[in-house]
Amino acid sequence: MNQLPDWMYHAIEESFTCQFASTTARDIPVALPVFLNHFDPDTGTLIISSPAATKRVENVRQRPKVAILFSPVGIGPGEPQHVLLVQGLAEVDDTNLESGWKRYFAGWARRQPSTRESLARMEQVIPGYTQRAIIRVRPTRFLGWPDGNFQQSPEVVEVNQ
């Protein structure tokens, strides 16, 4: 993968949450907050997990072009206000719904420490919550605004696949 500017890595790694956008069968974009489970800086692959029975998983299977937005809404206090939009192609891995996602759990728990205690409750409130598919996103383009400066054109990094 092409080398990203340091601030783009920072925008990804320091984000508490991000917005994951997919499209419905009627080509309507749907963006929902998610926790990034893992980011591989060598390949650029971004990994989230999602309850397997959600529309998000169905949308990705049918229409793999997705986007992930990292913005100041999902960062900690005192962090730079970088905004980064990652466009890419996603694939669903549901080969091990029970525990396949757990190998990436540390990234999720780092962003939201209370997750360790809340998983059992979430499973009671939302049956199937811990039956999670992995969604891997291979970036095709990064568009970013350092320090959230929308008065300038975004920095663009095209990914050679």
Coordinates of C-alpha atoms in Angstrom, one line a residue:
M1 CA 0.0 0.0 0.0
N2 CA 1.1 3.6 -0.6
Q3 CA 2.6 5.4 2.3
L4 CA 0.1 7.6 4.1
P5 CA 1.0 10.9 5.7
D6 CA 1.5 10.4 9.5
W7 CA -1.6 12.5 10.3
M8 CA -3.8 10.0 8.4
Y9 CA -2.5 7.2 10.5
H10 CA -3.1 9.3 13.6
A11 CA -6.7 10.1 12.5
I12 CA -7.4 6.3 12.3
E13 CA -5.6 5.2 15.4
E14 CA -6.8 7.9 17.7
S15 CA -10.4 7.7 16.7
F16 CA -12.9 6.5 19.4
T17 CA -15.6 5.7 16.8
C18 CA -16.0 6.1 13.0
Q19 CA -18.9 6.1 10.6
F20 CA -19.3 3.1 8.4
A21 CA -21.3 3.7 5.2
S22 CA -22.8 1.1 2.9
T23 CA -25.6 1.3 0.4
T24 CA -29.0 -0.3 0.4
A25 CA -30.6 -2.3 -2.4
R26 CA -32.1 1.1 -3.6
D27 CA -28.7 2.8 -3.5
I28 CA -29.5 4.8 -0.4
P29 CA -26.4 5.4 1.7
V30 CA -26.6 4.3 5.3
A31 CA -23.9 5.5 7.8
L32 CA -23.8 4.2 11.3
P33 CA -21.2 4.6 14.1
V34 CA -19.0 1.6 14.7
F35 CA -15.8 0.8 16.6
L36 CA -12.8 0.1 14.5
N37 CA -11.5 -3.3 15.6
H38 CA -8.2 -3.3 13.8
F39 CA -6.1 -1.3 11.3
D40 CA -3.2 -3.0 9.5
P41 CA -0.9 -0.1 8.5
D42 CA 1.1 -2.3 6.1
T43 CA -1.9 -3.3 3.9
G44 CA -4.2 -0.5 4.9
T45 CA -6.9 -3.0 5.8
L46 CA -9.6 -1.8 8.2
I47 CA -11.6 -4.3 10.2
I48 CA -14.9 -3.9 12.0
S49 CA -17.3 -6.5 13.3
S50 CA -21.0 -6.5 13.1
P51 CA -23.8 -8.7 14.4
A52 CA -24.3 -11.2 11.6
A53 CA -28.0 -10.6 11.2
T54 CA -27.8 -6.9 10.5
K55 CA -28.6 -5.1 7.3
R56 CA -25.1 -3.7 7.3
V57 CA -23.7 -7.2 6.6
E58 CA -26.3 -7.8 3.9
N59 CA -25.5 -4.5 2.3
V60 CA -21.8 -5.2 2.2
R61 CA -22.4 -8.7 0.6
Q62 CA -24.5 -7.2 -2.1
R63 CA -22.7 -3.9 -2.7
P64 CA -19.1 -4.0 -1.5
K65 CA -18.2 -0.4 -2.1
V66 CA -18.1 1.3 1.3
A67 CA -16.7 4.3 3.1
I68 CA -15.4 4.9 6.6
L69 CA -15.3 8.4 8.0
F70 CA -13.0 9.3 10.9
S71 CA -13.8 12.7 12.2
P72 CA -13.5 14.9 15.4
V73 CA -16.8 13.5 16.7
G74 CA -15.1 10.2 17.4
I75 CA -11.8 11.4 19.0
G76 CA -10.6 12.0 22.5
P77 CA -10.2 15.5 24.0
G78 CA -7.1 17.3 23.0
E79 CA -6.6 15.2 19.8
P80 CA -6.1 17.0 16.4
Q81 CA -9.3 17.6 14.5
H82 CA -8.3 15.7 11.4
V83 CA -11.0 14.4 9.1
L84 CA -10.4 11.3 7.0
L85 CA -12.7 9.6 4.5
V86 CA -11.6 6.1 3.5
Q87 CA -13.3 4.6 0.4
G88 CA -12.8 0.9 -0.3
L89 CA -14.1 -2.5 -1.1
A90 CA -15.4 -4.7 1.8
E91 CA -15.8 -8.4 2.2
V92 CA -17.7 -10.3 4.9
D93 CA -16.1 -13.2 6.8
D94 CA -18.8 -15.1 8.7
T95 CA -17.0 -18.4 8.9
N96 CA -16.7 -18.3 12.7
L97 CA -19.5 -16.0 14.1
E98 CA -19.0 -17.2 17.7
S99 CA -15.4 -16.3 18.1
G100 CA -13.7 -15.2 14.8
W101 CA -14.1 -11.6 15.7
K102 CA -12.5 -12.0 19.1
R103 CA -8.9 -12.0 17.7
Y104 CA -9.6 -8.3 16.9
F105 CA -11.4 -7.5 20.2
A106 CA -8.4 -5.8 21.7
G107 CA -8.7 -2.9 19.3
W108 CA -12.3 -2.5 20.1
A109 CA -11.7 -2.7 23.9
R110 CA -8.9 -0.2 23.6
R111 CA -11.3 2.3 22.1
Q112 CA -14.1 1.5 24.5
P113 CA -12.8 -0.1 27.7
S114 CA -16.3 -0.7 29.1
T115 CA -16.9 -3.2 26.3
R116 CA -15.4 -6.0 28.3
E117 CA -18.1 -5.7 30.9
S118 CA -21.0 -4.8 28.6
L119 CA -20.8 -7.7 26.1
A120 CA -22.8 -10.1 28.3
R121 CA -25.5 -7.4 28.8
M122 CA -25.6 -6.6 25.1
E123 CA -26.2 -10.2 24.3
Q124 CA -29.2 -10.2 26.7
V125 CA -30.6 -7.0 25.3
I126 CA -29.9 -7.8 21.7
P127 CA -29.9 -11.6 21.1
G128 CA -27.2 -12.5 18.6
Y129 CA -25.1 -9.5 19.4
T130 CA -22.0 -11.6 20.0
Q131 CA -22.6 -13.7 16.8
R132 CA -20.5 -11.3 14.8
A133 CA -19.2 -11.2 11.2
I134 CA -15.9 -9.6 10.4
I135 CA -16.0 -6.9 7.7
R136 CA -12.6 -6.3 6.1
V137 CA -12.2 -3.1 4.1
R138 CA -9.4 -2.8 1.5
P139 CA -9.0 0.9 0.9
T140 CA -9.0 2.3 -2.7
R141 CA -8.7 5.9 -1.7
F142 CA -8.0 8.1 1.3
L143 CA -9.3 11.7 1.3
G144 CA -8.3 13.8 4.2
W145 CA -8.4 17.3 5.7
P146 CA -5.6 17.9 8.2
D147 CA -6.9 19.7 11.2
G148 CA -10.4 19.6 9.7
N149 CA -9.6 22.5 7.3
F150 CA -12.4 22.2 4.7
Q151 CA -11.4 25.5 3.1
Q152 CA -8.7 23.6 1.3
S153 CA -9.0 20.6 -1.1
P154 CA -8.5 17.3 0.5
E155 CA -5.2 15.4 0.5
V156 CA -5.8 12.4 -1.7
V157 CA -3.9 9.1 -1.5
E158 CA -4.9 6.6 -4.2
V159 CA -4.2 3.0 -3.3
N160 CA -2.5 0.8 -5.9
Q161 CA -4.0 -2.7 -5.6

